[in-house]
CSV table of N, CA and C in Angstrom, one decimal:
chain,number,residue,atom,x,y,z
A,1,UNK,N,19.1,1.7,5.2
A,1,UNK,CA,17.9,1.3,6.0
A,1,UNK,C,16.8,0.9,5.1
A,2,UNK,N,16.1,-0.2,5.4
A,2,UNK,CA,15.0,-0.6,4.6
A,2,UNK,C,13.7,-0.5,5.4
A,3,UNK,N,12.7,-0.9,4.8
A,3,UNK,CA,11.4,-0.9,5.5
A,3,UNK,C,11.3,-2.1,6.4
A,4,UNK,N,11.2,-1.9,7.7
A,4,UNK,CA,11.1,-3.0,8.6
A,4,UNK,C,9.7,-3.5,8.9
A,5,UNK,N,8.7,-2.6,8.5
A,5,UNK,CA,7.3,-3.0,8.8
A,5,UNK,C,6.9,-4.1,7.8
A,6,UNK,N,5.9,-4.9,8.3
A,6,UNK,CA,5.2,-5.8,7.5
A,6,UNK,C,4.3,-4.9,6.6
A,7,UNK,N,4.1,-5.3,5.4
A,7,UNK,CA,3.2,-4.4,4.5
A,7,UNK,C,1.8,-4.3,5.0
A,8,UNK,N,1.3,-5.2,5.9
A,8,UNK,CA,-0.1,-5.1,6.3
A,8,UNK,C,-0.2,-4.1,7.5
A,9,UNK,N,0.9,-3.5,7.9
A,9,UNK,CA,0.8,-2.5,8.9
A,9,UNK,C,1.2,-1.1,8.3
A,10,UNK,N,0.7,0.0,9.0
A,10,UNK,CA,1.1,1.3,8.4
A,10,UNK,C,2.6,1.5,8.5
A,11,UNK,N,3.1,2.3,7.6
A,11,UNK,CA,4.5,2.7,7.5
A,11,UNK,C,4.6,4.0,8.4
A,12,UNK,N,5.4,3.9,9.5
A,12,UNK,CA,5.7,5.0,10.4
A,12,UNK,C,7.1,5.6,10.0
A,13,UNK,N,7.1,6.8,9.5
A,13,UNK,CA,8.3,7.5,9.0
A,13,UNK,C,9.1,8.2,10.1
A,14,UNK,N,8.6,8.2,11.3
A,14,UNK,CA,9.3,8.9,12.4
A,14,UNK,C,10.8,8.5,12.5
A,15,UNK,N,11.1,7.2,12.4
A,15,UNK,CA,12.5,6.8,12.6
A,15,UNK,C,13.5,7.2,11.4
A,16,UNK,N,12.9,7.7,10.3
A,16,UNK,CA,13.7,7.9,9.1
A,16,UNK,C,14.0,9.4,8.9
A,17,UNK,N,15.2,9.6,8.4
A,17,UNK,CA,15.7,11.0,8.0
A,17,UNK,C,14.9,11.4,6.8
A,18,UNK,N,14.6,12.7,6.6
A,18,UNK,CA,13.9,13.2,5.4
A,18,UNK,C,14.5,12.7,4.1
A,19,UNK,N,15.9,12.7,4.1
A,19,UNK,CA,16.5,12.3,2.8
A,19,UNK,C,16.2,10.8,2.5
A,20,UNK,N,15.9,10.0,3.5
A,20,UNK,CA,15.6,8.6,3.2
A,20,UNK,C,14.2,8.3,2.9
A,21,UNK,N,13.3,9.2,3.1
A,21,UNK,CA,11.9,9.0,3.0
A,21,UNK,C,11.4,8.5,1.6
A,22,UNK,N,11.9,9.2,0.5
A,22,UNK,CA,11.5,8.7,-0.8
A,22,UNK,C,11.7,7.2,-1.1
A,23,UNK,N,13.0,6.7,-0.7
A,23,UNK,CA,13.3,5.3,-1.0
A,23,UNK,C,12.5,4.4,-0.1
A,24,UNK,N,12.3,4.8,1.2
A,24,UNK,CA,11.5,4.0,2.1
A,24,UNK,C,10.0,3.9,1.7
A,25,UNK,N,9.4,5.0,1.2
A,25,UNK,CA,8.0,5.0,0.8
A,25,UNK,C,7.9,4.2,-0.5
A,26,UNK,N,8.9,4.3,-1.4
A,26,UNK,CA,8.8,3.5,-2.7
A,26,UNK,C,8.9,2.0,-2.3
A,27,UNK,N,9.8,1.6,-1.4
A,27,UNK,CA,9.9,0.2,-1.1
A,27,UNK,C,8.6,-0.3,-0.4
A,28,UNK,N,8.1,0.5,0.5
A,28,UNK,CA,6.8,0.1,1.2
A,28,UNK,C,5.7,-0.1,0.2
A,29,UNK,N,5.5,0.9,-0.8
A,29,UNK,CA,4.4,0.8,-1.8
A,29,UNK,C,4.6,-0.4,-2.6
A,30,UNK,N,5.9,-0.7,-3.0
A,30,UNK,CA,6.2,-1.9,-3.8
A,30,UNK,C,5.8,-3.2,-3.0
A,31,UNK,N,6.2,-3.3,-1.7
A,31,UNK,CA,5.8,-4.4,-0.9
A,31,UNK,C,4.3,-4.6,-0.8
A,32,UNK,N,3.6,-3.5,-0.6
A,32,UNK,CA,2.2,-3.5,-0.4
A,32,UNK,C,1.5,-4.0,-1.7
A,33,UNK,N,2.0,-3.5,-2.8
A,33,UNK,CA,1.4,-3.8,-4.1
A,33,UNK,C,1.6,-5.3,-4.4
A,34,UNK,N,2.8,-5.8,-4.1
A,34,UNK,CA,3.1,-7.3,-4.3
A,34,UNK,C,2.3,-8.1,-3.4
A,35,UNK,N,2.0,-7.6,-2.2
A,35,UNK,CA,1.2,-8.4,-1.2
A,35,UNK,C,-0.3,-8.3,-1.5
A,36,UNK,N,-0.7,-7.5,-2.5
A,36,UNK,CA,-2.1,-7.4,-2.9
A,36,UNK,C,-2.9,-6.4,-2.1
A,37,UNK,N,-2.3,-5.5,-1.4
A,37,UNK,CA,-3.0,-4.5,-0.6
A,37,UNK,C,-3.5,-3.4,-1.6
A,38,UNK,N,-4.7,-2.9,-1.3
A,38,UNK,CA,-5.3,-1.8,-2.1
A,38,UNK,C,-5.3,-0.4,-1.4
A,39,UNK,N,-5.3,-0.5,-0.1
A,39,UNK,CA,-5.2,0.8,0.7
A,39,UNK,C,-4.3,0.6,1.8
A,40,UNK,N,-3.4,1.6,2.0
A,40,UNK,CA,-2.4,1.6,3.0
A,40,UNK,C,-2.3,3.0,3.7
A,41,UNK,N,-1.6,3.0,4.8
A,41,UNK,CA,-1.5,4.3,5.6
A,41,UNK,C,0.0,4.5,5.9
A,42,UNK,N,0.4,5.8,5.6
A,42,UNK,CA,1.7,6.2,5.8
A,42,UNK,C,1.7,7.3,6.9
A,43,UNK,N,2.4,7.1,8.0
A,43,UNK,CA,2.4,8.0,9.2
A,43,UNK,C,3.6,8.9,9.0
A,44,UNK,N,3.4,10.2,8.8
A,44,UNK,CA,4.5,11.1,8.7
A,44,UNK,C,4.6,12.1,9.8
A,45,UNK,N,3.5,12.2,10.6
A,45,UNK,CA,3.5,13.1,11.8
A,45,UNK,C,3.1,14.5,11.3
A,46,UNK,N,2.8,15.3,12.3
A,46,UNK,CA,2.3,16.6,12.0
A,46,UNK,C,3.4,17.6,11.9
A,47,UNK,N,4.1,17.9,13.0
A,47,UNK,CA,5.3,18.8,13.0
A,47,UNK,C,5.2,20.0,12.0
A,48,UNK,N,6.3,20.2,11.3
A,48,UNK,CA,6.3,21.4,10.4
A,48,UNK,C,5.8,21.0,9.0
A,49,UNK,N,5.5,19.7,8.8
A,49,UNK,CA,4.9,19.3,7.5
A,49,UNK,C,5.9,18.9,6.5
A,50,UNK,N,7.2,18.8,6.8
A,50,UNK,CA,8.2,18.5,5.9
A,50,UNK,C,8.1,17.1,5.3
A,51,UNK,N,7.9,16.1,6.2
A,51,UNK,CA,7.8,14.7,5.8
A,51,UNK,C,6.5,14.6,5.0
A,52,UNK,N,5.4,15.2,5.4
A,52,UNK,CA,4.2,15.2,4.7
A,52,UNK,C,4.3,15.7,3.2
A,53,UNK,N,5.0,16.8,3.1
A,53,UNK,CA,5.3,17.3,1.7
A,53,UNK,C,6.1,16.4,0.9
A,54,UNK,N,7.1,15.8,1.5
A,54,UNK,CA,8.0,14.8,0.7
A,54,UNK,C,7.1,13.6,0.3
A,55,UNK,N,6.3,13.1,1.2
A,55,UNK,CA,5.5,11.9,0.9
A,55,UNK,C,4.5,12.2,-0.2
A,56,UNK,N,3.8,13.4,-0.1
A,56,UNK,CA,2.8,13.7,-1.1
A,56,UNK,C,3.3,14.0,-2.4
A,57,UNK,N,4.5,14.6,-2.5
A,57,UNK,CA,5.2,14.9,-3.8
A,57,UNK,C,5.5,13.6,-4.5
A,58,UNK,N,5.9,12.6,-3.7
A,58,UNK,CA,6.2,11.3,-4.3
A,58,UNK,C,4.9,10.6,-4.8
A,59,UNK,N,3.9,10.6,-3.9
A,59,UNK,CA,2.6,10.0,-4.2
A,59,UNK,C,2.0,10.6,-5.5
A,60,UNK,N,2.1,11.9,-5.7
A,60,UNK,CA,1.5,12.5,-6.9
A,60,UNK,C,2.1,12.0,-8.2
A,61,UNK,N,3.3,11.5,-8.1
A,61,UNK,CA,4.0,11.0,-9.4
A,61,UNK,C,4.0,9.5,-9.5
A,62,UNK,N,3.7,8.8,-8.4
A,62,UNK,CA,3.9,7.4,-8.3
A,62,UNK,C,2.8,6.7,-9.2
A,63,UNK,N,3.3,5.8,-10.1
A,63,UNK,CA,2.4,5.1,-11.1
A,63,UNK,C,1.4,4.2,-10.5
A,64,UNK,N,1.7,3.7,-9.3
A,64,UNK,CA,0.7,2.7,-8.6
A,64,UNK,C,-0.3,3.4,-7.7
A,65,UNK,N,-0.2,4.7,-7.6
A,65,UNK,CA,-1.1,5.4,-6.7
A,65,UNK,C,-2.4,5.9,-7.4
A,66,UNK,N,-3.5,5.4,-7.0
A,66,UNK,CA,-4.8,5.9,-7.5
A,66,UNK,C,-5.2,7.2,-6.9
A,67,UNK,N,-5.2,7.3,-5.6
A,67,UNK,CA,-5.4,8.6,-4.9
A,67,UNK,C,-4.8,8.5,-3.5
A,68,UNK,N,-4.8,9.7,-2.8
A,68,UNK,CA,-4.4,9.7,-1.5
A,68,UNK,C,-5.1,10.9,-0.8
A,69,UNK,N,-5.2,10.8,0.5
A,69,UNK,CA,-5.9,11.8,1.3
A,69,UNK,C,-5.4,11.8,2.8
A,70,UNK,N,-5.8,12.8,3.5
A,70,UNK,CA,-5.5,12.7,5.0
A,70,UNK,C,-6.2,11.5,5.6
A,71,UNK,N,-5.6,10.9,6.6
A,71,UNK,CA,-6.2,9.8,7.2
A,71,UNK,C,-7.4,10.3,8.1
A,72,UNK,N,-8.4,9.4,8.4
A,72,UNK,CA,-9.4,9.9,9.3
A,72,UNK,C,-8.8,10.3,10.6
A,73,UNK,N,-9.6,11.1,11.4
A,73,UNK,CA,-9.1,11.6,12.7
A,73,UNK,C,-8.6,10.5,13.6
A,74,UNK,N,-9.3,9.4,13.7
A,74,UNK,CA,-9.0,8.3,14.6
A,74,UNK,C,-7.7,7.5,14.1
A,75,UNK,N,-7.3,7.8,12.8
A,75,UNK,CA,-6.1,7.1,12.3
A,75,UNK,C,-5.0,8.0,12.1
A,76,UNK,N,-5.0,9.2,12.7
A,76,UNK,CA,-3.9,10.1,12.6
A,76,UNK,C,-4.2,11.5,12.0
A,77,UNK,N,-5.4,11.6,11.4
A,77,UNK,CA,-5.7,12.9,10.8
A,77,UNK,C,-4.7,13.4,9.8
A,78,UNK,N,-4.3,14.7,9.8
A,78,UNK,CA,-3.4,15.2,8.8
A,78,UNK,C,-1.9,14.8,9.1
A,79,UNK,N,-1.7,14.0,10.2
A,79,UNK,CA,-0.4,13.4,10.5
A,79,UNK,C,-0.1,12.1,9.8
A,80,UNK,N,-1.1,11.6,9.0
A,80,UNK,CA,-1.0,10.4,8.3
A,80,UNK,C,-1.7,10.5,7.0
A,81,UNK,N,-1.3,9.8,6.0
A,81,UNK,CA,-1.9,9.8,4.7
A,81,UNK,C,-2.4,8.4,4.3
A,82,UNK,N,-3.6,8.4,3.8
A,82,UNK,CA,-4.2,7.1,3.3
A,82,UNK,C,-3.9,7.1,1.8
A,83,UNK,N,-3.5,5.9,1.3
A,83,UNK,CA,-3.1,5.8,-0.1
A,83,UNK,C,-3.9,4.6,-0.7
A,84,UNK,N,-4.5,4.9,-1.8
A,84,UNK,CA,-5.2,3.8,-2.5
A,84,UNK,C,-4.4,3.5,-3.7
A,85,UNK,N,-4.0,2.2,-3.8
A,85,UNK,CA,-3.2,1.7,-4.9
A,85,UNK,C,-4.0,1.2,-6.0
A,86,UNK,N,-3.5,1.3,-7.2
A,86,UNK,CA,-4.2,0.8,-8.4
A,86,UNK,C,-4.0,-0.7,-8.4
A,87,UNK,N,-5.1,-1.4,-8.8
A,87,UNK,CA,-4.9,-2.9,-9.0
A,87,UNK,C,-4.1,-3.2,-10.3
A,88,UNK,N,-3.6,-4.4,-10.4
A,88,UNK,CA,-2.8,-4.7,-11.6
A,88,UNK,C,-3.7,-4.7,-12.8
């Protein structure tokens, strides 16, 4: 399974199994970087926080990520993560 979303839209991880999340997020960040985006949103949902932990562990180590934080309330709050990418 690949990333079906266009990079100018948020990545919604609801359809993906937890084991697939790291590769899906990597592919999405690569597409967004190539498209020249500086800030993107990843929707992982609230639930038990499993997907959120997987996403944030990956973002902490990702070389293209400048910072990340919870999305604003109107954009999903702690059920989504805003990611700022480093420019080239």
